PDB file of C-alpha atoms in Angstrom:
ATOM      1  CA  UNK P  28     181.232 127.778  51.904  1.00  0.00           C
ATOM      2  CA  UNK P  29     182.233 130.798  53.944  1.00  0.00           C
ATOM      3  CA  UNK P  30     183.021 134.205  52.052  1.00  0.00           C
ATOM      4  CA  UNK P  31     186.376 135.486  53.970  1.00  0.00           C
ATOM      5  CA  UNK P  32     185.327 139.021  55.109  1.00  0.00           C
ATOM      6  CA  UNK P  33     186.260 141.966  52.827  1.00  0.00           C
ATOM      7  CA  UNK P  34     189.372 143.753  54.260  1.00  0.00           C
ATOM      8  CA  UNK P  35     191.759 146.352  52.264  1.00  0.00           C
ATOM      9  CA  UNK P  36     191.847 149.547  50.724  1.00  0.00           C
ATOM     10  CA  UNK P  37     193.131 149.976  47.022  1.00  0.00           C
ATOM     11  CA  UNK P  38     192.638 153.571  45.419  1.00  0.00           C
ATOM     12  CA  UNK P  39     190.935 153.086  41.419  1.00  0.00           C
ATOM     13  CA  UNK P  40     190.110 156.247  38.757  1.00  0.00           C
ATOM     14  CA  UNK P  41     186.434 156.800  37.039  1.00  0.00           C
ATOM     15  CA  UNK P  42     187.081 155.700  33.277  1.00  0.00           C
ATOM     16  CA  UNK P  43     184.730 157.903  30.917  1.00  0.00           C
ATOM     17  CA  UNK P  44     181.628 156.055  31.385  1.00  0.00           C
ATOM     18  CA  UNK P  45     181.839 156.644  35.210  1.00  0.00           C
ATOM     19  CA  UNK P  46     182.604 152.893  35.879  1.00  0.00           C
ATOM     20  CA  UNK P  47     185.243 151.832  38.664  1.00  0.00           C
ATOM     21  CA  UNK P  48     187.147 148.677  38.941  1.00  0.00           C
ATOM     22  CA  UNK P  49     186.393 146.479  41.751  1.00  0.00           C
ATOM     23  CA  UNK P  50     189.765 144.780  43.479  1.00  0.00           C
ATOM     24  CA  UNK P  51     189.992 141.633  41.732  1.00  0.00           C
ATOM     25  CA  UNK P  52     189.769 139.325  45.343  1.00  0.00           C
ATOM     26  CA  UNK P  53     186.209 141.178  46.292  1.00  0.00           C
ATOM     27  CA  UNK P  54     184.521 140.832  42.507  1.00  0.00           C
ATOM     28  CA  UNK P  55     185.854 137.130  42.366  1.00  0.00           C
ATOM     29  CA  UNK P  56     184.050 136.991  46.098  1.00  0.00           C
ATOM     30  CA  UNK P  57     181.204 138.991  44.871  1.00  0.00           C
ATOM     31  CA  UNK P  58     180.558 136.577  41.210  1.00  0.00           C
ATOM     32  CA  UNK P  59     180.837 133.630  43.227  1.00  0.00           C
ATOM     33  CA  UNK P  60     178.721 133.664  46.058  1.00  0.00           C
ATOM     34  CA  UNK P  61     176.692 136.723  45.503  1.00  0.00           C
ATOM     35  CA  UNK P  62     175.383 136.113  41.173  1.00  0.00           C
ATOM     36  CA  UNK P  63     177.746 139.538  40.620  1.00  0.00           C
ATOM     37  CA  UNK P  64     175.244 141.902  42.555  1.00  0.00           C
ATOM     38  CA  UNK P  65     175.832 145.196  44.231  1.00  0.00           C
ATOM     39  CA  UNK P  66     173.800 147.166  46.333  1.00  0.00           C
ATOM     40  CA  UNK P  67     175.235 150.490  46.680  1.00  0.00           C
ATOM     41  CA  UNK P  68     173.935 152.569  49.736  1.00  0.00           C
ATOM     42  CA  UNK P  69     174.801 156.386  51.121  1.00  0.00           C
ATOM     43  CA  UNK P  70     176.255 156.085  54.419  1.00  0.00           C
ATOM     44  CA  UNK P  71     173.586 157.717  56.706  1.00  0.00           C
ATOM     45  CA  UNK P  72     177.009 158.123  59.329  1.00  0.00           C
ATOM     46  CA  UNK P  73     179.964 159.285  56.742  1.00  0.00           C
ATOM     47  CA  UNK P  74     180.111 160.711  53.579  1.00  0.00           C
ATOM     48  CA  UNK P  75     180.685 157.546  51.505  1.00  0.00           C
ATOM     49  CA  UNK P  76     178.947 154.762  49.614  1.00  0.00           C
ATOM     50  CA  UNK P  77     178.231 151.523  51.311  1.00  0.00           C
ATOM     51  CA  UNK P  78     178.397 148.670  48.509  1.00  0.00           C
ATOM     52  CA  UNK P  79     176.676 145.953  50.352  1.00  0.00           C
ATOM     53  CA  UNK P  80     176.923 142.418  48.196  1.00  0.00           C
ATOM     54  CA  UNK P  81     173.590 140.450  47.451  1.00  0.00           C
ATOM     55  CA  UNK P  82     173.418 138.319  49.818  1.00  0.00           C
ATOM     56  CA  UNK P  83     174.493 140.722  52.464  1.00  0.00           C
ATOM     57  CA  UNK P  84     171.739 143.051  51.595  1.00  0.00           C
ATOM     58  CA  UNK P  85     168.906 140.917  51.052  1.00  0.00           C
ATOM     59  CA  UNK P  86     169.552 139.861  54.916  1.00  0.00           C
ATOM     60  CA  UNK P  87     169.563 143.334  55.902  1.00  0.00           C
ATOM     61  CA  UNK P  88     165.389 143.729  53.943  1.00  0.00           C
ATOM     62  CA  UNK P  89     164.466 140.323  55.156  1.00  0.00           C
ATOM     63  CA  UNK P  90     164.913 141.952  58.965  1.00  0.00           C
ATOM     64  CA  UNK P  91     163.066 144.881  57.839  1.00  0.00           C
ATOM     65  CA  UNK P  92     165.164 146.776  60.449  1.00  0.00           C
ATOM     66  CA  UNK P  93     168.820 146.911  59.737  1.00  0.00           C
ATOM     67  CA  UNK P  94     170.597 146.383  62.993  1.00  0.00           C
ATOM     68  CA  UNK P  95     172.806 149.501  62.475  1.00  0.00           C
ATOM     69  CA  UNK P  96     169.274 151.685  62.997  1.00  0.00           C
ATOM     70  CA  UNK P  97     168.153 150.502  65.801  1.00  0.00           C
ATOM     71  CA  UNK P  98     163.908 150.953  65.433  1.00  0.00           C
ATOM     72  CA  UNK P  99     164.769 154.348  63.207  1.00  0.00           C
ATOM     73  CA  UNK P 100     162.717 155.305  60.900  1.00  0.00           C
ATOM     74  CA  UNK P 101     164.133 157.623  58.948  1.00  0.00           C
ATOM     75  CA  UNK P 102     167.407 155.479  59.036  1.00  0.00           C
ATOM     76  CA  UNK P 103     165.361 152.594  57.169  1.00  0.00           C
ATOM     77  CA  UNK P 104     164.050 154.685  54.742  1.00  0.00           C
ATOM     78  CA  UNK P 105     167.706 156.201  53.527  1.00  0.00           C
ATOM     79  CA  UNK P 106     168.707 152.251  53.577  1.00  0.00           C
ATOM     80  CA  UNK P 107     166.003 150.972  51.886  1.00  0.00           C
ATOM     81  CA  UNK P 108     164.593 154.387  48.936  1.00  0.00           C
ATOM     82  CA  UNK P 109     168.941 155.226  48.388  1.00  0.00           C
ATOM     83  CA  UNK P 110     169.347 152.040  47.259  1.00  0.00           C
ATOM     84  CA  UNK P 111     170.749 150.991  43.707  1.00  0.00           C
ATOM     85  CA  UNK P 112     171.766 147.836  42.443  1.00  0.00           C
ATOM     86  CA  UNK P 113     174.492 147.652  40.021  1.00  0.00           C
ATOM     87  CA  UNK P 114     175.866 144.502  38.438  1.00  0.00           C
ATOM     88  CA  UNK P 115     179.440 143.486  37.830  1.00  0.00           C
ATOM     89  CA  UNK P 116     180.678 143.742  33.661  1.00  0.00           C
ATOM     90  CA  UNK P 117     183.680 142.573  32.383  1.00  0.00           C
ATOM     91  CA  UNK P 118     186.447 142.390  34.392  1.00  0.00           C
ATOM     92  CA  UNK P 119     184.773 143.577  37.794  1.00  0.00           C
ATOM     93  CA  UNK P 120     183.460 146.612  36.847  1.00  0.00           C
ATOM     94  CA  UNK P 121     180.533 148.723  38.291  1.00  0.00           C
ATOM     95  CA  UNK P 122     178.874 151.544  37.109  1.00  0.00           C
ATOM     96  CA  UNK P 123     178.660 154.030  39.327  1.00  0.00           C
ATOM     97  CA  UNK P 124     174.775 155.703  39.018  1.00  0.00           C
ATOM     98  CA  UNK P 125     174.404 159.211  38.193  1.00  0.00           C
ATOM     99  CA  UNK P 126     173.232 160.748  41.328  1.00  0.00           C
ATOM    100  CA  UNK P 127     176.040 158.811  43.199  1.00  0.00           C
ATOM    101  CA  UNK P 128     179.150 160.582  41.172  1.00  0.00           C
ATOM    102  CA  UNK P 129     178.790 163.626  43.506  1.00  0.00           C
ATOM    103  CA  UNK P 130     180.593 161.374  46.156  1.00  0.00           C
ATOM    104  CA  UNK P 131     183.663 161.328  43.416  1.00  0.00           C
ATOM    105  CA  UNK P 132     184.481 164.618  42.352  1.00  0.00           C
ATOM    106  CA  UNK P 133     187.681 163.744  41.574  1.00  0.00           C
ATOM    107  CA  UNK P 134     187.339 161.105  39.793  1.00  0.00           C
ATOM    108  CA  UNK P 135     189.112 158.939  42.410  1.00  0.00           C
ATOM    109  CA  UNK P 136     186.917 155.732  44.141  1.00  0.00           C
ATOM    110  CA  UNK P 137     188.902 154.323  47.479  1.00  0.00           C
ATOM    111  CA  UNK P 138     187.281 150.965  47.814  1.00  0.00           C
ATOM    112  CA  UNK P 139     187.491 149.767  51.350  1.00  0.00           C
ATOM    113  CA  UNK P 140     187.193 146.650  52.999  1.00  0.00           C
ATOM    114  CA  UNK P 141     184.264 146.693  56.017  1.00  0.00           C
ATOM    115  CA  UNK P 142     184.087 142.659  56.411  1.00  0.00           C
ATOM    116  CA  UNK P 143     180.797 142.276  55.226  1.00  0.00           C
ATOM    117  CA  UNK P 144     180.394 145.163  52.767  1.00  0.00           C
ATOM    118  CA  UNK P 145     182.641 147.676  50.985  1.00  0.00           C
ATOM    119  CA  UNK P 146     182.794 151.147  51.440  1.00  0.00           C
ATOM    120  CA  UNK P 147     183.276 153.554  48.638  1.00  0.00           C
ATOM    121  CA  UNK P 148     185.207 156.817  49.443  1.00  0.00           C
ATOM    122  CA  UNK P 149     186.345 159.973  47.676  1.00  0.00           C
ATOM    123  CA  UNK P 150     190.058 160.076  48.713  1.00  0.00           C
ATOM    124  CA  UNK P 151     190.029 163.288  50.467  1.00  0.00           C
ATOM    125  CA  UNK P 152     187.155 162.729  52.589  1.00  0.00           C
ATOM    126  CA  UNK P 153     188.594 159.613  53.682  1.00  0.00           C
ATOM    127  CA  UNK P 154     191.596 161.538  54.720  1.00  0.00           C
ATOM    128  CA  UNK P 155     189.293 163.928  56.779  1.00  0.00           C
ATOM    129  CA  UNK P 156     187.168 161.462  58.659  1.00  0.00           C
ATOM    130  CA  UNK P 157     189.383 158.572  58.731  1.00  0.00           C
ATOM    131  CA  UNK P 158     193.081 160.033  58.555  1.00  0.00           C
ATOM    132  CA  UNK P 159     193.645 160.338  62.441  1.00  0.00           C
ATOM    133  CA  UNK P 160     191.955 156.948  62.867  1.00  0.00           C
ATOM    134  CA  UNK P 161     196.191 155.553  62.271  1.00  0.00           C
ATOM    135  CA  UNK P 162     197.364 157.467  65.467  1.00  0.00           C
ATOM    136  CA  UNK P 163     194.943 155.410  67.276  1.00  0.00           C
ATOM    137  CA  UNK P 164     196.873 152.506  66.840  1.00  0.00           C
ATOM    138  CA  UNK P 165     199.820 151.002  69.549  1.00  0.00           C
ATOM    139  CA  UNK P 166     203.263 151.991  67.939  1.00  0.00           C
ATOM    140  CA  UNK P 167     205.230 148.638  67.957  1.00  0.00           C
ATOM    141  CA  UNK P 168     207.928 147.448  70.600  1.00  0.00           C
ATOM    142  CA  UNK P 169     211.709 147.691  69.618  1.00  0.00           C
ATOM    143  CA  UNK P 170     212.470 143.917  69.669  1.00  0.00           C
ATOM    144  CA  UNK P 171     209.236 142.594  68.644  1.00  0.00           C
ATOM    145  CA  UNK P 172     209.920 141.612  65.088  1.00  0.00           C
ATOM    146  CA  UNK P 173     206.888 143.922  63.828  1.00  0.00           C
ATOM    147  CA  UNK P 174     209.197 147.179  62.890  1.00  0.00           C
ATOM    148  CA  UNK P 175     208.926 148.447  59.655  1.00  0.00           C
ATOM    149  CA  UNK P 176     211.801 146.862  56.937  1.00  0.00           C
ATOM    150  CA  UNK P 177     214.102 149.623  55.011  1.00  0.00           C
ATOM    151  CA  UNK P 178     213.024 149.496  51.284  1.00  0.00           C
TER     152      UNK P 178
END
């Protein structure tokens, strides 16, 4: 059975014991056809997490050179030494590890949709690296049916 990709943002807080709530449709994805298992990753490109499922990331080591890196190194070595697995509790819950909270300071996790894997954001830098990234996209017709609705 095929996982449909991860897509989405949804914005969650840090409860005291630094754990964040995964969007109900990616842990249900994540228990079912990855055992509940996350591999979260710094982005060697952004500052962000990259939450790579199981299954997703045991691909990635059984190529012994992630595709993204292209023969680098160095690039393997932040995949492969950064890496920390965390299991789902409870209701979809993570723990987010110590050295990763820095990426939070806020308190605020956007969890992102990237297909295969999920991103982990702090709001703000989101909006400073990815904010523009809407302007990029066509405005639509008038008459196409794809206008915004009045609330």
């Amino acid at each position: 059975m095929d996982v449909l990709p991860f897509v989405g943002q949804r914005d969650h807080r840090l409860d005291p014991k630094d754990r964040v709530v995964i969007p109900a449709a990616f842990a249900n994805a994540i228990r079912d056809h990855h055992g509940g298992r996350l591999y979260l990753v710094p982005s060697a490109d952004v500052p962000c997490i990259e939450a790579y499922p199981a299954r997703t990331y045991e691909q990635e080591a059984s190529q012994q050179v992630p595709s993204r890196f292209a023969g680098d190194q160095r690039g393997r070595r932040l995949f492969f030494h950064n890496a920390e697995p965390v299991d789902l509790k409870g209701p979809g819950r993570i723990t987010i590890p110590e050295r990763l909270r820095r990426y939070f300071p806020q308190g605020i996790v956007r969890i992102a949709g990237m297909n295969t894997y999920l991103e982990l954001w702090d709001p703000d830098a989101w909006e400073k690296h990815l904010g523009d990234a809407s302007s990029c996209l066509p405005l639509p017709d008038s008459g196409s049916g794809h206008e915004p609705r009045a609330e």
